[in-house]
Amino acid sequence: MQNTLTASTSEEMVKTILQLESDRGPAVAREFAEGCLYGALGYLVVRLGSRSAYDIIQAAADAVVSRHIEEHGEHQHER
């Protein structure tokens, strides 16, 4: 149940960000994505403490980067 909820929530978030990018441009999409991320990170810190939150954030970032490389290959993106 939790994994299904997480997956559907993540998919909806990505759809929303992509739709914002299409409708209002990349700057608005990025601002929205950053706001969502900051909110989620703040929640983790409050609920789990900074050390546990840091460990979860690091593991999630590593997993996302690894998955992206597996799916798309390693290439540079402009920041």
Tab-separated table of N, CA, C and O in Angstrom:
chain	number	residue	atom	x	y	z
A	1	MET	N	0.833	-1.197	0.000
A	1	MET	CA	0.000	0.000	0.000
A	1	MET	C	0.874	1.256	0.000
A	1	MET	O	0.667	2.143	-0.801
A	2	GLN	N	1.849	1.302	0.889
A	2	GLN	CA	2.703	2.489	0.986
A	2	GLN	C	3.479	2.727	-0.310
A	2	GLN	O	3.581	3.843	-0.770
A	3	ASN	N	4.037	1.666	-0.904
A	3	ASN	CA	4.778	1.813	-2.149
A	3	ASN	C	3.878	2.281	-3.282
A	3	ASN	O	4.282	3.080	-4.120
A	4	THR	N	2.645	1.774	-3.327
A	4	THR	CA	1.687	2.196	-4.347
A	4	THR	C	1.354	3.666	-4.172
A	4	THR	O	1.324	4.419	-5.145
A	5	LEU	N	1.122	4.080	-2.952
A	5	LEU	CA	0.820	5.478	-2.667
A	5	LEU	C	1.999	6.363	-3.047
A	5	LEU	O	1.831	7.392	-3.697
A	6	THR	N	3.189	5.949	-2.673
A	6	THR	CA	4.389	6.723	-2.998
A	6	THR	C	4.568	6.834	-4.502
A	6	THR	O	4.840	7.910	-5.026
A	7	ALA	N	4.404	5.731	-5.209
A	7	ALA	CA	4.577	5.739	-6.659
A	7	ALA	C	3.548	6.634	-7.327
A	7	ALA	O	3.889	7.442	-8.194
A	8	SER	N	2.284	6.522	-6.931
A	8	SER	CA	1.259	7.341	-7.570
A	8	SER	C	1.445	8.812	-7.231
A	8	SER	O	1.251	9.678	-8.086
A	9	THR	N	1.842	9.108	-6.010
A	9	THR	CA	2.093	10.488	-5.615
A	9	THR	C	3.270	11.054	-6.396
A	9	THR	O	3.213	12.186	-6.895
A	10	SER	N	4.327	10.276	-6.539
A	10	SER	CA	5.498	10.717	-7.299
A	10	SER	C	5.145	10.953	-8.760
A	10	SER	O	5.567	11.945	-9.359
A	11	GLU	N	4.371	10.039	-9.342
A	11	GLU	CA	3.957	10.194	-10.739
A	11	GLU	C	3.123	11.458	-10.927
A	11	GLU	O	3.308	12.185	-11.900
A	12	GLU	N	2.211	11.711	-10.009
A	12	GLU	CA	1.391	12.915	-10.094
A	12	GLU	C	2.241	14.183	-9.965
A	12	GLU	O	2.001	15.173	-10.648
A	13	MET	N	3.232	14.126	-9.081
A	13	MET	CA	4.128	15.275	-8.905
A	13	MET	C	4.881	15.554	-10.195
A	13	MET	O	4.978	16.699	-10.643
A	14	VAL	N	5.405	14.499	-10.814
A	14	VAL	CA	6.150	14.668	-12.065
A	14	VAL	C	5.222	15.216	-13.153
A	14	VAL	O	5.591	16.137	-13.893
A	15	LYS	N	4.015	14.676	-13.248
A	15	LYS	CA	3.055	15.169	-14.243
A	15	LYS	C	2.765	16.654	-14.027
A	15	LYS	O	2.688	17.424	-14.978
A	16	THR	N	2.577	17.036	-12.781
A	16	THR	CA	2.300	18.439	-12.462
A	16	THR	C	3.465	19.333	-12.862
A	16	THR	O	3.274	20.393	-13.469
A	17	ILE	N	4.678	18.898	-12.541
A	17	ILE	CA	5.868	19.689	-12.880
A	17	ILE	C	6.011	19.814	-14.390
A	17	ILE	O	6.271	20.909	-14.912
A	18	LEU	N	5.832	18.708	-15.114
A	18	LEU	CA	5.939	18.758	-16.573
A	18	LEU	C	4.857	19.637	-17.185
A	18	LEU	O	5.103	20.371	-18.147
A	19	GLN	N	3.653	19.585	-16.615
A	19	GLN	CA	2.572	20.432	-17.121
A	19	GLN	C	2.873	21.908	-16.850
A	19	GLN	O	2.646	22.763	-17.713
A	20	LEU	N	3.389	22.203	-15.679
A	20	LEU	CA	3.784	23.583	-15.373
A	20	LEU	C	4.866	24.061	-16.331
A	20	LEU	O	4.829	25.194	-16.810
A	21	GLU	N	5.829	23.199	-16.611
A	21	GLU	CA	6.904	23.562	-17.539
A	21	GLU	C	6.333	23.880	-18.915
A	21	GLU	O	6.725	24.865	-19.544
A	22	SER	N	5.393	23.068	-19.354
A	22	SER	CA	4.769	23.274	-20.657
A	22	SER	C	3.924	24.552	-20.686
A	22	SER	O	3.994	25.333	-21.625
A	23	ASP	N	3.132	24.747	-19.634
A	23	ASP	CA	2.190	25.875	-19.593
A	23	ASP	C	2.832	27.201	-19.223
A	23	ASP	O	2.480	28.238	-19.783
A	24	ARG	N	3.766	27.166	-18.265
A	24	ARG	CA	4.263	28.420	-17.698
A	24	ARG	C	5.766	28.590	-17.768
A	24	ARG	O	6.295	29.589	-17.301
A	25	GLY	N	6.456	27.571	-18.281
A	25	GLY	CA	7.892	27.686	-18.475
A	25	GLY	C	8.700	26.968	-17.421
A	25	GLY	O	8.207	26.624	-16.341
A	26	PRO	N	9.981	26.756	-17.747
A	26	PRO	CA	10.843	25.988	-16.846
A	26	PRO	C	11.110	26.673	-15.513
A	26	PRO	O	11.279	25.989	-14.501
A	27	ALA	N	11.129	27.984	-15.474
A	27	ALA	CA	11.401	28.675	-14.205
A	27	ALA	C	10.289	28.412	-13.190
A	27	ALA	O	10.556	28.160	-12.013
A	28	VAL	N	9.044	28.446	-13.640
A	28	VAL	CA	7.912	28.195	-12.748
A	28	VAL	C	7.907	26.739	-12.300
A	28	VAL	O	7.688	26.436	-11.124
A	29	ALA	N	8.177	25.835	-13.239
A	29	ALA	CA	8.216	24.411	-12.896
A	29	ALA	C	9.306	24.134	-11.865
A	29	ALA	O	9.096	23.391	-10.905
A	30	ARG	N	10.453	24.740	-12.061
A	30	ARG	CA	11.555	24.523	-11.122
A	30	ARG	C	11.223	25.090	-9.743
A	30	ARG	O	11.490	24.458	-8.714
A	31	GLU	N	10.620	26.257	-9.715
A	31	GLU	CA	10.247	26.863	-8.430
A	31	GLU	C	9.242	25.980	-7.690
A	31	GLU	O	9.361	25.764	-6.484
A	32	PHE	N	8.273	25.449	-8.399
A	32	PHE	CA	7.300	24.543	-7.792
A	32	PHE	C	7.979	23.292	-7.260
A	32	PHE	O	7.735	22.862	-6.127
A	33	ALA	N	8.851	22.684	-8.081
A	33	ALA	CA	9.562	21.465	-7.673
A	33	ALA	C	10.416	21.720	-6.436
A	33	ALA	O	10.441	20.900	-5.516
A	34	GLU	N	11.125	22.836	-6.416
A	34	GLU	CA	11.948	23.165	-5.254
A	34	GLU	C	11.086	23.354	-4.014
A	34	GLU	O	11.440	22.890	-2.928
A	35	GLY	N	9.944	23.998	-4.148
A	35	GLY	CA	9.044	24.200	-3.012
A	35	GLY	C	8.545	22.875	-2.457
A	35	GLY	O	8.493	22.672	-1.240
A	36	CYS	N	8.196	21.953	-3.349
A	36	CYS	CA	7.756	20.624	-2.912
A	36	CYS	C	8.876	19.896	-2.194
A	36	CYS	O	8.663	19.276	-1.146
A	37	LEU	N	10.064	19.983	-2.752
A	37	LEU	CA	11.209	19.296	-2.156
A	37	LEU	C	11.545	19.873	-0.782
A	37	LEU	O	11.743	19.127	0.174
A	38	TYR	N	11.563	21.187	-0.665
A	38	TYR	CA	11.859	21.805	0.629
A	38	TYR	C	10.821	21.419	1.676
A	38	TYR	O	11.163	21.142	2.829
A	39	GLY	N	9.560	21.361	1.270
A	39	GLY	CA	8.511	20.970	2.203
A	39	GLY	C	8.690	19.540	2.682
A	39	GLY	O	8.576	19.245	3.873
A	40	ALA	N	8.980	18.640	1.751
A	40	ALA	CA	9.181	17.239	2.116
A	40	ALA	C	10.412	17.073	2.996
A	40	ALA	O	10.394	16.325	3.978
A	41	LEU	N	11.477	17.767	2.675
A	41	LEU	CA	12.696	17.677	3.477
A	41	LEU	C	12.473	18.228	4.877
A	41	LEU	O	12.943	17.648	5.859
A	42	GLY	N	11.773	19.323	4.967
A	42	GLY	CA	11.463	19.887	6.280
A	42	GLY	C	10.662	18.918	7.132
A	42	GLY	O	10.920	18.758	8.327
A	43	TYR	N	9.711	18.244	6.513
A	43	TYR	CA	8.918	17.248	7.220
A	43	TYR	C	9.810	16.128	7.753
A	43	TYR	O	9.695	15.714	8.911
A	44	LEU	N	10.732	15.632	6.902
A	44	LEU	CA	11.636	14.562	7.344
A	44	LEU	C	12.485	14.988	8.529
A	44	LEU	O	12.668	14.229	9.479
A	45	VAL	N	13.006	16.188	8.479
A	45	VAL	CA	13.860	16.674	9.567
A	45	VAL	C	13.062	16.764	10.868
A	45	VAL	O	13.529	16.325	11.921
A	46	VAL	N	11.855	17.301	10.792
A	46	VAL	CA	11.026	17.451	11.991
A	46	VAL	C	10.621	16.087	12.555
A	46	VAL	O	10.694	15.855	13.751
A	47	ARG	N	10.222	15.170	11.683
A	47	ARG	CA	9.732	13.872	12.139
A	47	ARG	C	10.839	12.905	12.547
A	47	ARG	O	10.661	12.105	13.459
A	48	LEU	N	11.999	12.959	11.862
A	48	LEU	CA	13.020	11.935	12.062
A	48	LEU	C	14.310	12.447	12.674
A	48	LEU	O	15.155	11.653	13.079
A	49	GLY	N	14.485	13.739	12.704
A	49	GLY	CA	15.749	14.296	13.158
A	49	GLY	C	16.684	14.512	11.976
A	49	GLY	O	16.555	13.879	10.938
A	50	SER	N	17.617	15.384	12.148
A	50	SER	CA	18.452	15.796	11.024
A	50	SER	C	19.338	14.680	10.483
A	50	SER	O	19.520	14.547	9.275
A	51	ARG	N	19.914	13.852	11.353
A	51	ARG	CA	20.816	12.792	10.877
A	51	ARG	C	20.073	11.739	10.062
A	51	ARG	O	20.500	11.361	8.974
A	52	SER	N	18.952	11.270	10.565
A	52	SER	CA	18.151	10.289	9.830
A	52	SER	C	17.628	10.879	8.530
A	52	SER	O	17.636	10.213	7.485
A	53	ALA	N	17.177	12.117	8.581
A	53	ALA	CA	16.683	12.782	7.372
A	53	ALA	C	17.788	12.899	6.337
A	53	ALA	O	17.581	12.625	5.157
A	54	TYR	N	18.985	13.264	6.779
A	54	TYR	CA	20.115	13.377	5.856
A	54	TYR	C	20.401	12.037	5.187
A	54	TYR	O	20.612	11.961	3.970
A	55	ASP	N	20.399	10.960	5.952
A	55	ASP	CA	20.657	9.628	5.402
A	55	ASP	C	19.609	9.249	4.352
A	55	ASP	O	19.937	8.710	3.298
A	56	ILE	N	18.337	9.534	4.641
A	56	ILE	CA	17.258	9.234	3.703
A	56	ILE	C	17.399	10.079	2.438
A	56	ILE	O	17.254	9.579	1.317
A	57	ILE	N	17.688	11.348	2.603
A	57	ILE	CA	17.841	12.252	1.467
A	57	ILE	C	19.002	11.803	0.582
A	57	ILE	O	18.883	11.752	-0.647
A	58	GLN	N	20.117	11.443	1.192
A	58	GLN	CA	21.287	10.995	0.430
A	58	GLN	C	20.969	9.719	-0.341
A	58	GLN	O	21.298	9.592	-1.514
A	59	ALA	N	20.319	8.764	0.311
A	59	ALA	CA	19.974	7.503	-0.352
A	59	ALA	C	18.995	7.745	-1.503
A	59	ALA	O	19.133	7.151	-2.579
A	60	ALA	N	18.031	8.630	-1.286
A	60	ALA	CA	17.064	8.931	-2.345
A	60	ALA	C	17.738	9.615	-3.529
A	60	ALA	O	17.477	9.270	-4.684
A	61	ALA	N	18.617	10.559	-3.263
A	61	ALA	CA	19.328	11.256	-4.340
A	61	ALA	C	20.180	10.273	-5.131
A	61	ALA	O	20.181	10.292	-6.371
A	62	ASP	N	20.877	9.401	-4.442
A	62	ASP	CA	21.699	8.397	-5.117
A	62	ASP	C	20.834	7.492	-5.994
A	62	ASP	O	21.197	7.175	-7.129
A	63	ALA	N	19.689	7.080	-5.477
A	63	ALA	CA	18.799	6.191	-6.235
A	63	ALA	C	18.243	6.886	-7.476
A	63	ALA	O	18.177	6.284	-8.552
A	64	VAL	N	17.853	8.140	-7.333
A	64	VAL	CA	17.304	8.880	-8.472
A	64	VAL	C	18.358	9.063	-9.555
A	64	VAL	O	18.091	8.848	-10.742
A	65	VAL	N	19.563	9.429	-9.173
A	65	VAL	CA	20.642	9.612	-10.147
A	65	VAL	C	20.971	8.289	-10.826
A	65	VAL	O	21.093	8.220	-12.058
A	66	SER	N	21.073	7.222	-10.054
A	66	SER	CA	21.371	5.907	-10.629
A	66	SER	C	20.283	5.472	-11.612
A	66	SER	O	20.579	4.979	-12.707
A	67	ARG	N	19.048	5.668	-11.234
A	67	ARG	CA	17.924	5.286	-12.107
A	67	ARG	C	17.947	6.101	-13.391
A	67	ARG	O	17.744	5.568	-14.481
A	68	HIS	N	18.223	7.382	-13.265
A	68	HIS	CA	18.279	8.246	-14.453
A	68	HIS	C	19.393	7.788	-15.400
A	68	HIS	O	19.198	7.708	-16.603
A	69	ILE	N	20.550	7.479	-14.835
A	69	ILE	CA	21.682	7.023	-15.657
A	69	ILE	C	21.335	5.695	-16.338
A	69	ILE	O	21.614	5.512	-17.525
A	70	GLU	N	20.694	4.785	-15.605
A	70	GLU	CA	20.303	3.503	-16.198
A	70	GLU	C	19.329	3.698	-17.352
A	70	GLU	O	19.431	3.032	-18.381
A	71	GLU	N	18.379	4.611	-17.181
A	71	GLU	CA	17.338	4.801	-18.195
A	71	GLU	C	17.792	5.647	-19.375
A	71	GLU	O	17.345	5.440	-20.492
A	72	HIS	N	18.668	6.622	-19.117
A	72	HIS	CA	18.986	7.600	-20.154
A	72	HIS	C	20.461	7.677	-20.503
A	72	HIS	O	20.835	8.411	-21.416
A	73	GLY	N	21.285	6.972	-19.776
A	73	GLY	CA	22.716	7.094	-19.985
A	73	GLY	C	23.254	8.319	-19.258
A	73	GLY	O	22.500	9.198	-18.841
A	74	GLU	N	24.551	8.337	-19.111
A	74	GLU	CA	25.171	9.455	-18.387
A	74	GLU	C	25.484	10.574	-19.385
A	74	GLU	O	26.176	10.369	-20.359
A	75	HIS	N	24.929	11.737	-19.125
A	75	HIS	CA	25.199	12.894	-19.961
A	75	HIS	C	25.060	14.155	-19.123
A	75	HIS	O	24.469	14.132	-18.057
A	76	GLN	N	25.576	15.215	-19.595
A	76	GLN	CA	25.576	16.474	-18.853
A	76	GLN	C	24.252	17.213	-19.062
A	76	GLN	O	23.699	17.200	-20.143
A	77	HIS	N	23.802	17.861	-18.030
A	77	HIS	CA	22.640	18.756	-18.103
A	77	HIS	C	23.081	20.133	-17.663
A	77	HIS	O	23.891	20.265	-16.756
A	78	GLU	N	22.529	21.148	-18.315
A	78	GLU	CA	22.827	22.512	-17.865
A	78	GLU	C	22.089	22.760	-16.569
A	78	GLU	O	21.001	22.277	-16.350
A	79	ARG	N	22.697	23.540	-15.694
A	79	ARG	CA	22.041	23.899	-14.442
A	79	ARG	C	21.496	25.286	-14.532
A	79	ARG	O	21.936	26.141	-15.127
